[in-house]
Amino acid sequence: MSTLYAQCLLAHLVASNQGAALPSRWRHSAAGELSWGFGPDADSFTWDPKAVAEAAARWRRLDEPPPDTVAAAVAGHARLLDVLRQAERPEPDAVYHDLDLGEVMAVWNDTKQVVILDGVGGPDRAPCPLG
């Protein structure tokens, strides 16, 4: 969950800076790295697990709900992990958020499986379990 908290912090910081753009593509790795980019062909940036943990701790200290700009993707990601735990299935190697498409995609590398949740930004979204 650290990568989700770090994503919330980044979205919060972007929202507080009027001229900044929110990255539209996010990659949450099981190893704890968080990557983001601004489009399909744009460069991406990655925080290592230590930087992610520091950002996550900073977000938790703010004690705020996820920013609206990422709340649906964060909620979809968290719900997916809950379903996997309940089904006693392994966590994915990576989870991708595409904010432009409103999709959350989980990928398992060894079994070559992909699960895509689309429409996570719709009007009937469930409350985010992180806040």
Short mmCIF file of C-alpha atoms in Angstrom, two decimals:
data_model
loop_
_atom_site.label_atom_id
_atom_site.label_comp_id
_atom_site.label_asym_id
_atom_site.label_seq_id
_atom_site.Cartn_x
_atom_site.Cartn_y
_atom_site.Cartn_z
CA MET A 1 0.00 0.00 0.00
CA SER A 2 2.99 2.33 0.33
CA THR A 3 2.95 3.06 -3.38
CA LEU A 4 -0.73 4.05 -3.16
CA TYR A 5 0.01 6.47 -0.34
CA ALA A 6 2.96 7.90 -2.28
CA GLN A 7 0.71 8.37 -5.32
CA CYS A 8 -1.76 10.24 -3.12
CA LEU A 9 1.01 12.54 -1.88
CA LEU A 10 2.17 13.31 -5.41
CA ALA A 11 -1.40 14.06 -6.54
CA HIS A 12 -1.86 16.28 -3.48
CA LEU A 13 1.33 18.20 -4.25
CA VAL A 14 0.31 18.63 -7.90
CA ALA A 15 -3.13 19.91 -6.84
CA SER A 16 -1.50 22.52 -4.60
CA ASN A 17 0.62 23.80 -7.52
CA GLN A 18 -1.70 25.50 -9.99
CA GLY A 19 0.71 25.20 -12.95
CA ALA A 20 1.64 21.54 -12.50
CA ALA A 21 0.17 18.66 -14.50
CA LEU A 22 -0.84 15.38 -12.90
CA PRO A 23 0.85 12.32 -14.43
CA SER A 24 -1.71 10.18 -16.24
CA ARG A 25 0.16 6.84 -16.14
CA TRP A 26 1.30 5.14 -12.93
CA ARG A 27 3.09 1.85 -12.25
CA HIS A 28 3.06 0.30 -8.78
CA SER A 29 5.57 -2.55 -8.49
CA ALA A 30 5.36 -5.35 -5.95
CA ALA A 31 8.99 -4.53 -5.07
CA GLY A 32 7.86 -1.09 -3.87
CA GLU A 33 8.89 1.21 -6.72
CA LEU A 34 6.46 3.81 -8.03
CA SER A 35 6.78 5.09 -11.60
CA TRP A 36 4.76 7.74 -13.37
CA GLY A 37 4.59 9.41 -16.75
CA PHE A 38 2.55 11.98 -18.62
CA GLY A 39 1.56 10.03 -21.70
CA PRO A 40 2.17 6.84 -23.62
CA ASP A 41 5.34 8.12 -25.31
CA ALA A 42 6.63 10.42 -22.58
CA ASP A 43 9.50 9.78 -20.23
CA SER A 44 8.71 8.14 -16.94
CA PHE A 45 10.12 8.77 -13.51
CA THR A 46 10.64 6.19 -10.78
CA TRP A 47 10.98 6.40 -7.02
CA ASP A 48 12.84 3.57 -5.33
CA PRO A 49 11.18 1.73 -2.41
CA LYS A 50 12.93 3.91 0.21
CA ALA A 51 11.69 7.15 -1.37
CA VAL A 52 8.21 5.61 -1.73
CA ALA A 53 8.17 4.64 1.96
CA GLU A 54 9.19 8.18 2.96
CA ALA A 55 6.49 9.72 0.73
CA ALA A 56 3.90 7.26 2.08
CA ALA A 57 4.76 8.16 5.67
CA ARG A 58 4.45 11.85 4.83
CA TRP A 59 1.01 11.23 3.27
CA ARG A 60 -0.23 9.26 6.27
CA ARG A 61 0.81 12.13 8.58
CA LEU A 62 -1.41 14.49 6.56
CA ASP A 63 -4.39 12.26 7.49
CA GLU A 64 -6.43 13.25 4.42
CA PRO A 65 -8.54 11.24 1.99
CA PRO A 66 -7.03 10.49 -1.42
CA PRO A 67 -7.19 13.46 -3.79
CA ASP A 68 -10.18 13.31 -6.13
CA THR A 69 -7.85 13.14 -9.14
CA VAL A 70 -6.55 9.68 -8.14
CA ALA A 71 -9.20 8.44 -5.68
CA ALA A 72 -10.99 6.15 -8.14
CA ALA A 73 -7.78 4.47 -9.33
CA VAL A 74 -6.48 4.11 -5.77
CA ALA A 75 -9.81 2.63 -4.66
CA GLY A 76 -9.88 0.19 -7.59
CA HIS A 77 -6.32 -0.89 -6.86
CA ALA A 78 -7.04 -1.38 -3.14
CA ARG A 79 -10.24 -3.33 -3.87
CA LEU A 80 -8.37 -5.57 -6.32
CA LEU A 81 -5.74 -6.39 -3.68
CA ASP A 82 -8.50 -7.13 -1.14
CA VAL A 83 -10.20 -9.56 -3.53
CA LEU A 84 -6.88 -11.30 -4.22
CA ARG A 85 -6.17 -11.67 -0.49
CA GLN A 86 -9.66 -13.06 0.15
CA ALA A 87 -9.20 -15.53 -2.69
CA GLU A 88 -5.74 -16.41 -1.34
CA ARG A 89 -4.19 -15.48 -4.68
CA PRO A 90 -0.75 -13.93 -5.08
CA GLU A 91 -0.40 -10.19 -5.47
CA PRO A 92 0.46 -9.00 -8.98
CA ASP A 93 4.00 -8.07 -9.97
CA ALA A 94 2.75 -4.65 -11.01
CA VAL A 95 -0.43 -2.62 -11.04
CA TYR A 96 -0.89 0.13 -13.61
CA HIS A 97 -3.24 3.09 -13.35
CA ASP A 98 -4.22 4.88 -16.54
CA LEU A 99 -6.07 7.97 -15.39
CA ASP A 100 -6.95 9.01 -18.95
CA LEU A 101 -8.70 5.70 -19.66
CA GLY A 102 -10.04 5.18 -16.12
CA GLU A 103 -8.35 1.76 -15.93
CA VAL A 104 -6.45 -0.20 -13.32
CA MET A 105 -4.49 -3.15 -14.72
CA ALA A 106 -2.77 -5.89 -12.72
CA VAL A 107 0.01 -7.98 -14.28
CA TRP A 108 1.54 -11.27 -13.12
CA ASN A 109 4.77 -11.85 -15.02
CA ASP A 110 5.38 -15.59 -14.44
CA THR A 111 1.87 -16.69 -15.32
CA LYS A 112 1.41 -14.07 -18.03
CA GLN A 113 -1.93 -12.99 -16.57
CA VAL A 114 -3.51 -9.57 -16.82
CA VAL A 115 -6.65 -8.26 -15.13
CA ILE A 116 -8.09 -4.91 -16.20
CA LEU A 117 -10.67 -2.96 -14.20
CA ASP A 118 -12.14 -0.25 -16.39
CA GLY A 119 -14.49 2.56 -15.58
CA VAL A 120 -12.97 3.04 -12.12
CA GLY A 121 -13.62 6.77 -12.38
CA GLY A 122 -17.36 6.44 -12.96
CA PRO A 123 -20.06 8.22 -10.94
CA ASP A 124 -21.02 5.12 -8.96
CA ARG A 125 -17.57 4.47 -7.54
CA ALA A 126 -17.26 3.03 -4.07
CA PRO A 127 -15.60 5.06 -1.32
CA CYS A 128 -11.82 4.76 -1.23
CA PRO A 129 -10.62 2.40 1.52
CA LEU A 130 -7.53 4.58 2.14
CA GLY A 131 -9.42 7.49 3.55
#
